[in-house]
Each structure stands twice: as structure tokens, then as C-alpha cells.
PDB file of C-alpha atoms in Angstrom:
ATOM      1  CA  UNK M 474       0.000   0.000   0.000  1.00 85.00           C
ATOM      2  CA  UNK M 475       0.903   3.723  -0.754  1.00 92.00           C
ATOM      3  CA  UNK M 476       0.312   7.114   0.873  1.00 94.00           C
ATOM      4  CA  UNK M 477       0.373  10.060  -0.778  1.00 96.00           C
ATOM      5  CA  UNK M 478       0.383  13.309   1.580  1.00 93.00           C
ATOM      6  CA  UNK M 479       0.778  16.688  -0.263  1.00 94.00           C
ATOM      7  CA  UNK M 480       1.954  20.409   0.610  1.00 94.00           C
ATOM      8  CA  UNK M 481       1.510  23.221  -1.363  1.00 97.00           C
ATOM      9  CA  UNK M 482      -0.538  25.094  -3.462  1.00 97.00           C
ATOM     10  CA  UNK M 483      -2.786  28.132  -2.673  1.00 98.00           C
ATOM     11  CA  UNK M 484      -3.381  31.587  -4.392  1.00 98.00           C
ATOM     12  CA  UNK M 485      -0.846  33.360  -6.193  1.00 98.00           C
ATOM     13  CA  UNK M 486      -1.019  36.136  -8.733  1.00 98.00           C
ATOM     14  CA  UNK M 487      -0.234  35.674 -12.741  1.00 98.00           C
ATOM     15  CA  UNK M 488       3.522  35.216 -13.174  1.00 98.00           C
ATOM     16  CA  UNK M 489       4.104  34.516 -10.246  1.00 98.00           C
ATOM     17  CA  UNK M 490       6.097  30.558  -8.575  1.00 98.00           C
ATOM     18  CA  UNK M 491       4.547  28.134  -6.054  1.00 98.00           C
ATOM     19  CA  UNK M 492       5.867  24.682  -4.916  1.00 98.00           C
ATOM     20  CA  UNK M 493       3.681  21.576  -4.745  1.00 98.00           C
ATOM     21  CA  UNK M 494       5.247  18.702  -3.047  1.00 98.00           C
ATOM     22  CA  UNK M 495       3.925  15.151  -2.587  1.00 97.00           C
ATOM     23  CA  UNK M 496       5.495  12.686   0.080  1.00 95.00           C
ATOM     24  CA  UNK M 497       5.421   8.621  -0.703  1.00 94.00           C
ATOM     25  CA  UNK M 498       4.728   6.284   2.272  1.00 94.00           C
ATOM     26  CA  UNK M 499       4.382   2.244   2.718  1.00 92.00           C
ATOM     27  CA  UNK M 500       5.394   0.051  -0.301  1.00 87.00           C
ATOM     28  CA  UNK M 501       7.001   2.565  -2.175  1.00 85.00           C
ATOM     29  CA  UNK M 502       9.541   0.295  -3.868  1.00 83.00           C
ATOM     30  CA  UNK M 503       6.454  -0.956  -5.844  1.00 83.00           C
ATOM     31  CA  UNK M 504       6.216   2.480  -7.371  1.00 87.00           C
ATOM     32  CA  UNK M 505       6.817   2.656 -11.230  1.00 88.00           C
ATOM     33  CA  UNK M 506       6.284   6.132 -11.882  1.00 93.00           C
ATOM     34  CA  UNK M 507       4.551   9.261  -9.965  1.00 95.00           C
ATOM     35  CA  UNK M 508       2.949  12.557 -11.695  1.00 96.00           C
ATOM     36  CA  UNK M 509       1.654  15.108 -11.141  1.00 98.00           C
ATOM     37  CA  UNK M 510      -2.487  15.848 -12.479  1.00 98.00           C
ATOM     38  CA  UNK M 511      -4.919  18.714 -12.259  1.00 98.00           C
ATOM     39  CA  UNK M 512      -8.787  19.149 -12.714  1.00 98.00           C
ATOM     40  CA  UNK M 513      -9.816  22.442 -13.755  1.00 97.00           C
ATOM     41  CA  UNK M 514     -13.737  23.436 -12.972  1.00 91.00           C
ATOM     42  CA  UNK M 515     -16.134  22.041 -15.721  1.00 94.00           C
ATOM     43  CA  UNK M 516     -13.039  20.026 -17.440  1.00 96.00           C
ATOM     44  CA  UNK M 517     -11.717  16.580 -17.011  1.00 96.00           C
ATOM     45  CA  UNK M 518      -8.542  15.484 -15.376  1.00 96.00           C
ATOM     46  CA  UNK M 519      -5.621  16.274 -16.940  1.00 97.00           C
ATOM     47  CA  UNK M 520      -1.687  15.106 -16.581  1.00 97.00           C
ATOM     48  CA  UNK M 521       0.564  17.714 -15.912  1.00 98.00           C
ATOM     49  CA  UNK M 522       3.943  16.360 -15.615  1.00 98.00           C
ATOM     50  CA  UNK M 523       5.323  12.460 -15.359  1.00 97.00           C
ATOM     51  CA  UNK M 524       9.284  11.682 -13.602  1.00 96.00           C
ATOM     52  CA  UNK M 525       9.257   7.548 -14.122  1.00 93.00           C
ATOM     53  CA  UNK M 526      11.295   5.399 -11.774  1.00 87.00           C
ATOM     54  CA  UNK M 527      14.302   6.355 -14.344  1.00 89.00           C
ATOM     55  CA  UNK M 528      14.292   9.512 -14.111  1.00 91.00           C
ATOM     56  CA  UNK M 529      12.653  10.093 -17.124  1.00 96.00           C
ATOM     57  CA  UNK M 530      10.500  12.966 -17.731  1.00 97.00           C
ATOM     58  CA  UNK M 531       6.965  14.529 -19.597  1.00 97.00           C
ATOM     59  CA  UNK M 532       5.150  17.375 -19.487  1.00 98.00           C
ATOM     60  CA  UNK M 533       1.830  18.640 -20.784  1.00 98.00           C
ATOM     61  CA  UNK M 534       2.325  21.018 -23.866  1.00 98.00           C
ATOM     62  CA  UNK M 535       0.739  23.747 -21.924  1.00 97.00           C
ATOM     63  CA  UNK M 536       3.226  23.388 -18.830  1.00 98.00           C
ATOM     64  CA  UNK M 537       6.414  22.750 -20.699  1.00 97.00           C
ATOM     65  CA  UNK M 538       9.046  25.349 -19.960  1.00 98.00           C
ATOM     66  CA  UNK M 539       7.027  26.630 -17.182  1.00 98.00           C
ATOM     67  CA  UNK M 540       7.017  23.570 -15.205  1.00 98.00           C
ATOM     68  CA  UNK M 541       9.457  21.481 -13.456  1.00 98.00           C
ATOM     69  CA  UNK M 542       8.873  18.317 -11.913  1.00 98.00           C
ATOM     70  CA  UNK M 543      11.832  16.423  -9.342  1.00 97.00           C
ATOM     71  CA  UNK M 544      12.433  13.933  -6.879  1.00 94.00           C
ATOM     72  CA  UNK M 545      14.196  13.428  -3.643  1.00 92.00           C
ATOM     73  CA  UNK M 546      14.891  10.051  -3.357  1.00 85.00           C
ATOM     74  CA  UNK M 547      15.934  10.444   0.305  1.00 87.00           C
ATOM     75  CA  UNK M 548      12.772  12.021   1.367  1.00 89.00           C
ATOM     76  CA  UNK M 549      10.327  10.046  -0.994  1.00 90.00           C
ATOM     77  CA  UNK M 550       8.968  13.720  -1.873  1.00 94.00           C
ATOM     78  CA  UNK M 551       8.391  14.364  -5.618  1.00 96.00           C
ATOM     79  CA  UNK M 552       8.214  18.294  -6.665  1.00 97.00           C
ATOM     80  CA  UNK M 553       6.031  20.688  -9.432  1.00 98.00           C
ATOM     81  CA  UNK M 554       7.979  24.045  -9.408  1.00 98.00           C
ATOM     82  CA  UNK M 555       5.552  25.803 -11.210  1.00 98.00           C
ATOM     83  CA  UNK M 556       6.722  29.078 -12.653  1.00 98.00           C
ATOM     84  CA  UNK M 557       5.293  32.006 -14.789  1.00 98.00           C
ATOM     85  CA  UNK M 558       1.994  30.956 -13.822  1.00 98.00           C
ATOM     86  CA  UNK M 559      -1.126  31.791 -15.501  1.00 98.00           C
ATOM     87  CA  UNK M 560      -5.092  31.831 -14.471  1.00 98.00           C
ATOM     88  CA  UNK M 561      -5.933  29.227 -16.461  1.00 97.00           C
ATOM     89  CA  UNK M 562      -3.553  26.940 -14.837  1.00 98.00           C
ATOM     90  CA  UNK M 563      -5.900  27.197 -11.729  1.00 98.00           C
ATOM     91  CA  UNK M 564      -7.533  23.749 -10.892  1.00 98.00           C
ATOM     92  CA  UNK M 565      -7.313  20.999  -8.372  1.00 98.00           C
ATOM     93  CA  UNK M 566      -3.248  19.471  -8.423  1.00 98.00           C
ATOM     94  CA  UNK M 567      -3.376  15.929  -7.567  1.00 98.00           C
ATOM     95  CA  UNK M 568      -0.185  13.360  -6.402  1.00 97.00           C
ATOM     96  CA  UNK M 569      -0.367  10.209  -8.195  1.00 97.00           C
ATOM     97  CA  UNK M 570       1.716   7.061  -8.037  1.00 96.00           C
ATOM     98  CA  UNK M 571       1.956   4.122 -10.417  1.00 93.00           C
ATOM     99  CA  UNK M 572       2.215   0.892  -9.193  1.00 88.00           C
ATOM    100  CA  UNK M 573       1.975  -2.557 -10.451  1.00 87.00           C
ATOM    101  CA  UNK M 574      -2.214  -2.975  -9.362  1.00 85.00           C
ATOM    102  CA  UNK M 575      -3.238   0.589  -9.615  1.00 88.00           C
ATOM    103  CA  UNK M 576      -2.875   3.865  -8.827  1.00 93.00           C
ATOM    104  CA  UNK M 577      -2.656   5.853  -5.647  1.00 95.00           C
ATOM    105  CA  UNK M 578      -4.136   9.657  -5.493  1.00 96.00           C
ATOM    106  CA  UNK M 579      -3.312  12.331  -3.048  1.00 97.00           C
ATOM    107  CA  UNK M 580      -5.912  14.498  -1.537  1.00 96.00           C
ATOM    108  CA  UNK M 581      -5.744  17.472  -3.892  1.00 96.00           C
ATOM    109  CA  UNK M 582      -4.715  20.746  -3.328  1.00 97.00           C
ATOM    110  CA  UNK M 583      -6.307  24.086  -4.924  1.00 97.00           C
ATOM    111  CA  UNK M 584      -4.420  26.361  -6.971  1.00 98.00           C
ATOM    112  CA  UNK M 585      -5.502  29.562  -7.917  1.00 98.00           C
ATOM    113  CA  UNK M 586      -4.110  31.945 -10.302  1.00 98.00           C
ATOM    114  CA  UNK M 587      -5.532  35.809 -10.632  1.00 98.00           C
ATOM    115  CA  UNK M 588      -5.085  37.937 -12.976  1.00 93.00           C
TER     116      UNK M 588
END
């Protein structure tokens, strides 16, 4: 089993930075890959930006360049610095882990963007 426990988000102005971060618990050498998702108001669920077990990275068109997702393997804590932000990235961020039977979700956090 996997926890997910997240930190972050909140309400920043356009251009400005925030710092989600997402901390891994129980059977986390079962984890292939973690990401990071969002859920805008009236749209569906969306992947933001993917770091695999490699290292290996993805981002959303919309995100790339603005975006940076890391890990800290000592601290099981995965990272979106978000950057040059924009109102219409404001949704719902969600953790998620991969793992060989499923997936596991964090709680959500709300970020909101003004203009």
C-alpha cells in the first residue's frame, strides 16, 4: 500500500512561482512512476507532468518550460515548481503514483491563479 500526503498550493497572482510537493509512504519500492495531475472546474482530469522510476521525464504542452517536476529520493517527496503561472492553470493538483495494481491519489490541493 501507498500514501500520498501533499503540501503546497494556494493563491498566487499571474507570473508569479509556487511549490507543490507530494510525500510517498508504505510500499514505495512498488512504485513505477509518480505525476503530477490537475482538474480544472467544468473540465476533465488532466496530466501535468510524469518523472518515471528512471528519471525520465513529460510534461503537458501547456506546462512545458514553465514547469518542473523532481524527486528526492531520500525524502520520498516528488516536486512541481511551477513558474510564470497563468489563471488558467488554476484547478485541483493531484499526487499520483503508479504501481503494479493501480494507482494511488493524493488528496488534492487548490491552486488559484488571478489575474
Amino acid at each position: 500500500q501507498v500514501q500520498l500526503v501533499e503540501s503546497g498550493g494556494g493563491l498566487v497572482q499571474a507570473g508569479g512561482s509556487l511549490r507543490l510537493s507530494c510525500a510517498a509512504s508504505g510500499s514505495i519500492f512498488s512504485i513505477n512512476a509518480m505525476g503530477w495531475y490537475r482538474q480544472a472546474p467544468g473540465k476533465q482530469r488532466e496530466l501535468v507532468a510524469g518523472i518515471t522510476s528512471g528519471g525520465g521525464t513529460n510534461y503537458a504542452g501547456s506546462v512545458k518550460g514553465r514547469f518542473t517536476i523532481s524527486r528526492d529520493n531520500a525524502k520520498n517527496t516528488v516536486y512541481l515548481q511551477m513558474n510564470s503561472l497563468k489563471p488558467e492553470d488554476t484547478a485541483v493538483y493531484y499526487c499520483a503514483a503508479r504501481g503494479p495494481s493501480g494507482d494511488y491519489w493524493g488528496q488534492g490541493t487548490q491552486v488559484t491563479v488571478s489575474s
